C-alpha positions as MATLAB code, in Angstrom:
seq = 'MSTSNPAPTLRTYAFVDRMQPQCAAHIAATSPGDVPLAGMAELYIEMAPGNEVFRAADIALKAAGVRPALQIIEREFGLLEIHSEQQAEVLASGQAVLDELGLTEADRIKPTIASTQFITNVHPYQAQLLNKWRKGSMLMPGQSLFVMEVAPAAYISVAANEAEKAASITVIELRAVGRFGRMFLSGSESDVQTARDAAVAALQDMHGREDRR';
ca = [
     109.649    5.625  218.734;
     111.659    2.058  218.011;
     112.490    1.643  214.282;
     113.532   -1.953  213.299;
     115.276   -2.475  210.335;
     113.931   -4.012  206.774;
     115.318   -7.820  206.540;
     118.178   -8.025  204.056;
     117.783   -8.795  200.554;
     120.384  -10.931  199.062;
     121.315   -9.664  195.677;
     124.130  -11.310  194.233;
     126.549  -13.797  195.350;
     129.008  -15.085  193.446;
     132.497  -17.536  193.317;
     135.371  -16.609  190.780;
     136.817  -19.756  191.818;
     140.174  -18.204  189.529;
     140.285  -14.590  188.785;
     141.731  -14.569  185.156;
     144.491  -12.328  184.433;
     142.466   -9.311  182.902;
     139.782   -9.228  184.710;
     142.081   -9.584  188.017;
     143.658   -6.476  186.713;
     140.678   -4.736  185.603;
     139.607   -5.168  189.307;
     143.059   -3.966  190.767;
     142.822   -0.588  188.513;
     139.686    0.686  189.414;
     139.023   -0.393  193.146;
     139.851    1.325  195.749;
     140.474   -1.376  198.041;
     143.068   -4.261  198.364;
     144.472   -5.010  195.003;
     144.094   -9.021  193.991;
     146.244  -11.303  192.097;
     145.237  -13.200  188.717;
     144.714  -16.979  190.688;
     142.925  -15.279  193.510;
     139.581  -16.639  194.883;
     136.783  -13.772  194.768;
     133.430  -13.941  195.833;
     131.042  -10.545  195.065;
     127.753   -9.976  197.674;
     125.522   -7.617  196.405;
     122.933   -6.343  199.006;
     119.482   -4.142  199.861;
     119.503   -2.076  201.059;
     122.291   -1.036  200.423;
     123.611   -0.355  204.102;
     123.966   -3.958  204.744;
     127.273   -4.768  202.832;
     129.116   -2.973  206.284;
     127.354   -5.360  208.106;
     128.307   -8.428  205.242;
     132.081   -7.112  205.513;
     132.386   -6.900  208.903;
     131.641  -10.707  209.591;
     133.144  -11.807  205.783;
     136.724   -9.947  207.015;
     136.763  -11.149  210.211;
     135.245  -15.013  209.535;
     138.815  -15.899  207.520;
     141.940  -14.992  205.576;
     140.002  -12.549  203.081;
     140.755   -9.041  201.575;
     138.652   -5.922  199.653;
     138.288   -4.745  196.988;
     135.659   -3.369  196.915;
     132.828   -2.072  199.892;
     130.214    0.507  197.951;
     127.066    1.643  197.620;
     125.635    2.701  194.494;
     122.118    3.879  195.505;
     119.724    1.557  197.122;
     122.590   -1.568  196.644;
     125.459   -2.328  198.328;
     128.432   -4.447  197.117;
     131.632   -6.214  198.092;
     134.348   -8.292  196.561;
     136.470  -10.357  198.179;
     139.340  -11.874  197.486;
     142.060  -15.217  198.886;
     144.459  -17.312  196.894;
     142.725  -20.151  198.791;
     139.634  -20.639  197.436;
     138.316  -22.424  200.828;
     139.182  -18.545  202.519;
     136.749  -17.190  200.251;
     134.226  -20.166  200.623;
     134.171  -19.898  204.391;
     133.810  -16.629  204.314;
     131.060  -16.781  202.369;
     129.150  -18.876  204.275;
     129.672  -16.844  207.940;
     127.833  -13.845  206.106;
     125.123  -16.011  204.873;
     124.606  -18.106  208.248;
     125.118  -14.738  210.602;
     122.120  -13.181  208.242;
     119.720  -15.770  208.178;
     120.464  -16.417  203.715;
     121.317  -19.051  201.749;
     122.822  -19.262  198.436;
     119.887  -20.118  196.789;
     118.083  -16.134  198.077;
     119.851  -14.594  195.774;
     118.027  -13.527  192.665;
     118.902  -15.778  189.783;
     121.087  -13.418  186.886;
     118.891  -12.292  183.707;
     120.647  -11.109  180.596;
     119.146   -7.635  179.830;
     120.534   -7.707  176.423;
     123.712   -8.679  174.235;
     125.019   -7.206  170.725;
     127.597   -9.257  168.279;
     129.303   -6.787  166.297;
     131.361   -8.054  163.624;
     134.355   -5.633  161.423;
     134.200   -2.527  164.264;
     133.186    0.927  162.328;
     137.191    2.553  163.377;
     134.524    5.438  164.092;
     132.939    2.830  167.181;
     136.443    2.188  168.103;
     137.655    5.377  169.215;
     133.909    6.548  170.868;
     134.792    3.407  173.565;
     138.356    3.725  173.905;
     137.524    7.210  175.465;
     136.396    5.895  178.362;
     137.058    2.811  178.625;
     138.733    1.094  181.502;
     141.136   -1.711  179.555;
     142.730   -2.082  177.061;
     142.176   -0.366  173.886;
     139.321   -1.915  171.402;
     141.212   -2.132  167.089;
     138.640   -0.709  164.720;
     137.797   -4.688  162.548;
     137.922   -6.440  165.911;
     134.602   -8.046  166.383;
     132.531   -6.466  169.912;
     130.456   -8.697  172.066;
     128.544   -6.215  174.887;
     126.153   -8.212  177.738;
     124.498   -6.787  180.131;
     122.979   -8.269  182.665;
     121.050   -7.829  186.308;
     121.689   -7.759  189.069;
     125.309   -5.997  188.709;
     128.216   -8.388  190.056;
     127.120  -10.973  188.055;
     128.933   -9.513  184.634;
     132.154  -10.171  186.689;
     131.471  -14.026  186.978;
     130.708  -14.198  182.831;
     133.709  -11.930  181.874;
     135.834  -14.439  183.376;
     134.430  -17.202  182.187;
     134.707  -16.034  178.625;
     138.344  -14.917  179.045;
     139.039  -18.898  180.616;
     137.742  -19.310  176.379;
     138.720  -17.659  174.125;
     141.616  -15.857  173.992;
     139.462  -11.986  174.223;
     140.367   -8.555  174.967;
     138.321   -7.657  177.867;
     137.954   -3.687  177.165;
     135.570   -2.515  180.252;
     133.510   -4.692  182.560;
     131.152   -2.565  185.258;
     129.731   -4.546  188.079;
     127.875   -1.988  189.875;
     124.835   -0.548  189.847;
     121.307   -1.608  188.687;
     122.884   -3.098  185.545;
     126.435   -5.038  184.581;
     127.984   -4.510  181.493;
     131.111   -6.203  179.705;
     133.094   -5.130  176.238;
     135.123   -8.452  174.972;
     136.836   -7.858  171.588;
     138.903  -10.116  169.811;
     138.662  -11.644  166.276;
     134.880  -13.515  165.100;
     135.495  -16.832  165.981;
     137.231  -16.110  169.695;
     134.105  -14.038  170.574;
     131.850  -15.761  169.507;
     133.298  -18.687  171.618;
     133.563  -16.050  174.514;
     130.007  -14.962  174.678;
     129.148  -18.612  174.576;
     130.480  -19.216  177.931;
     129.323  -16.174  179.403;
     125.468  -17.213  178.984;
     126.141  -20.562  180.057;
     127.925  -19.317  183.243;
     125.537  -17.347  183.956;
     122.557  -19.465  182.480;
     123.268  -21.880  185.103;
     123.738  -20.215  188.091;
     120.781  -20.478  190.106;
     118.283  -18.552  192.732;
     115.167  -16.977  193.245;
     113.339  -14.586  190.117;
     113.588  -10.816  191.012;
     109.779   -9.613  191.646;
     111.123   -5.711  191.473;
];
């Protein structure tokens, strides 16, 4: 009996031109692969079915001088992160994946902001609850807090990186795997507002197809 694999779906194709210090540190602290550094360029590729990520990784790593921080499958999706000191290497590696799989960047799913929350003067009890499971910096009582939920999940990394570029904020938590990606940022009210606006604008500027799932 012959079997044929379904055509792969490109869920996320997200390029980060220059990783910011906190975002890079968070990935380094939580990823099982190569440790990225601030200033590096990176690319997130999320595929369905999940096993397609192994083929994407093979193509990417053989095509150019990049290193992987993530190669994981979360239920039905597979996620690959690659990075390099040279933007051209990351872009060439990503293009090789697209070409080999017969895809273009326009085939990716356009990011959708599922929800946002802006909380001022965070209560000490809420800060303590969030600090119990965060993997980034501590949330201090009295700060402002911004929470964003995005689909597909990996796009949250682009949003967080642009937020850190735009304002003096603290990255509390990033979750870029699963059905939704989430980020938690804190700081002064004005800085968090600026970071929020930058994150929203970055995602709204990204083109792609609508997710019909």
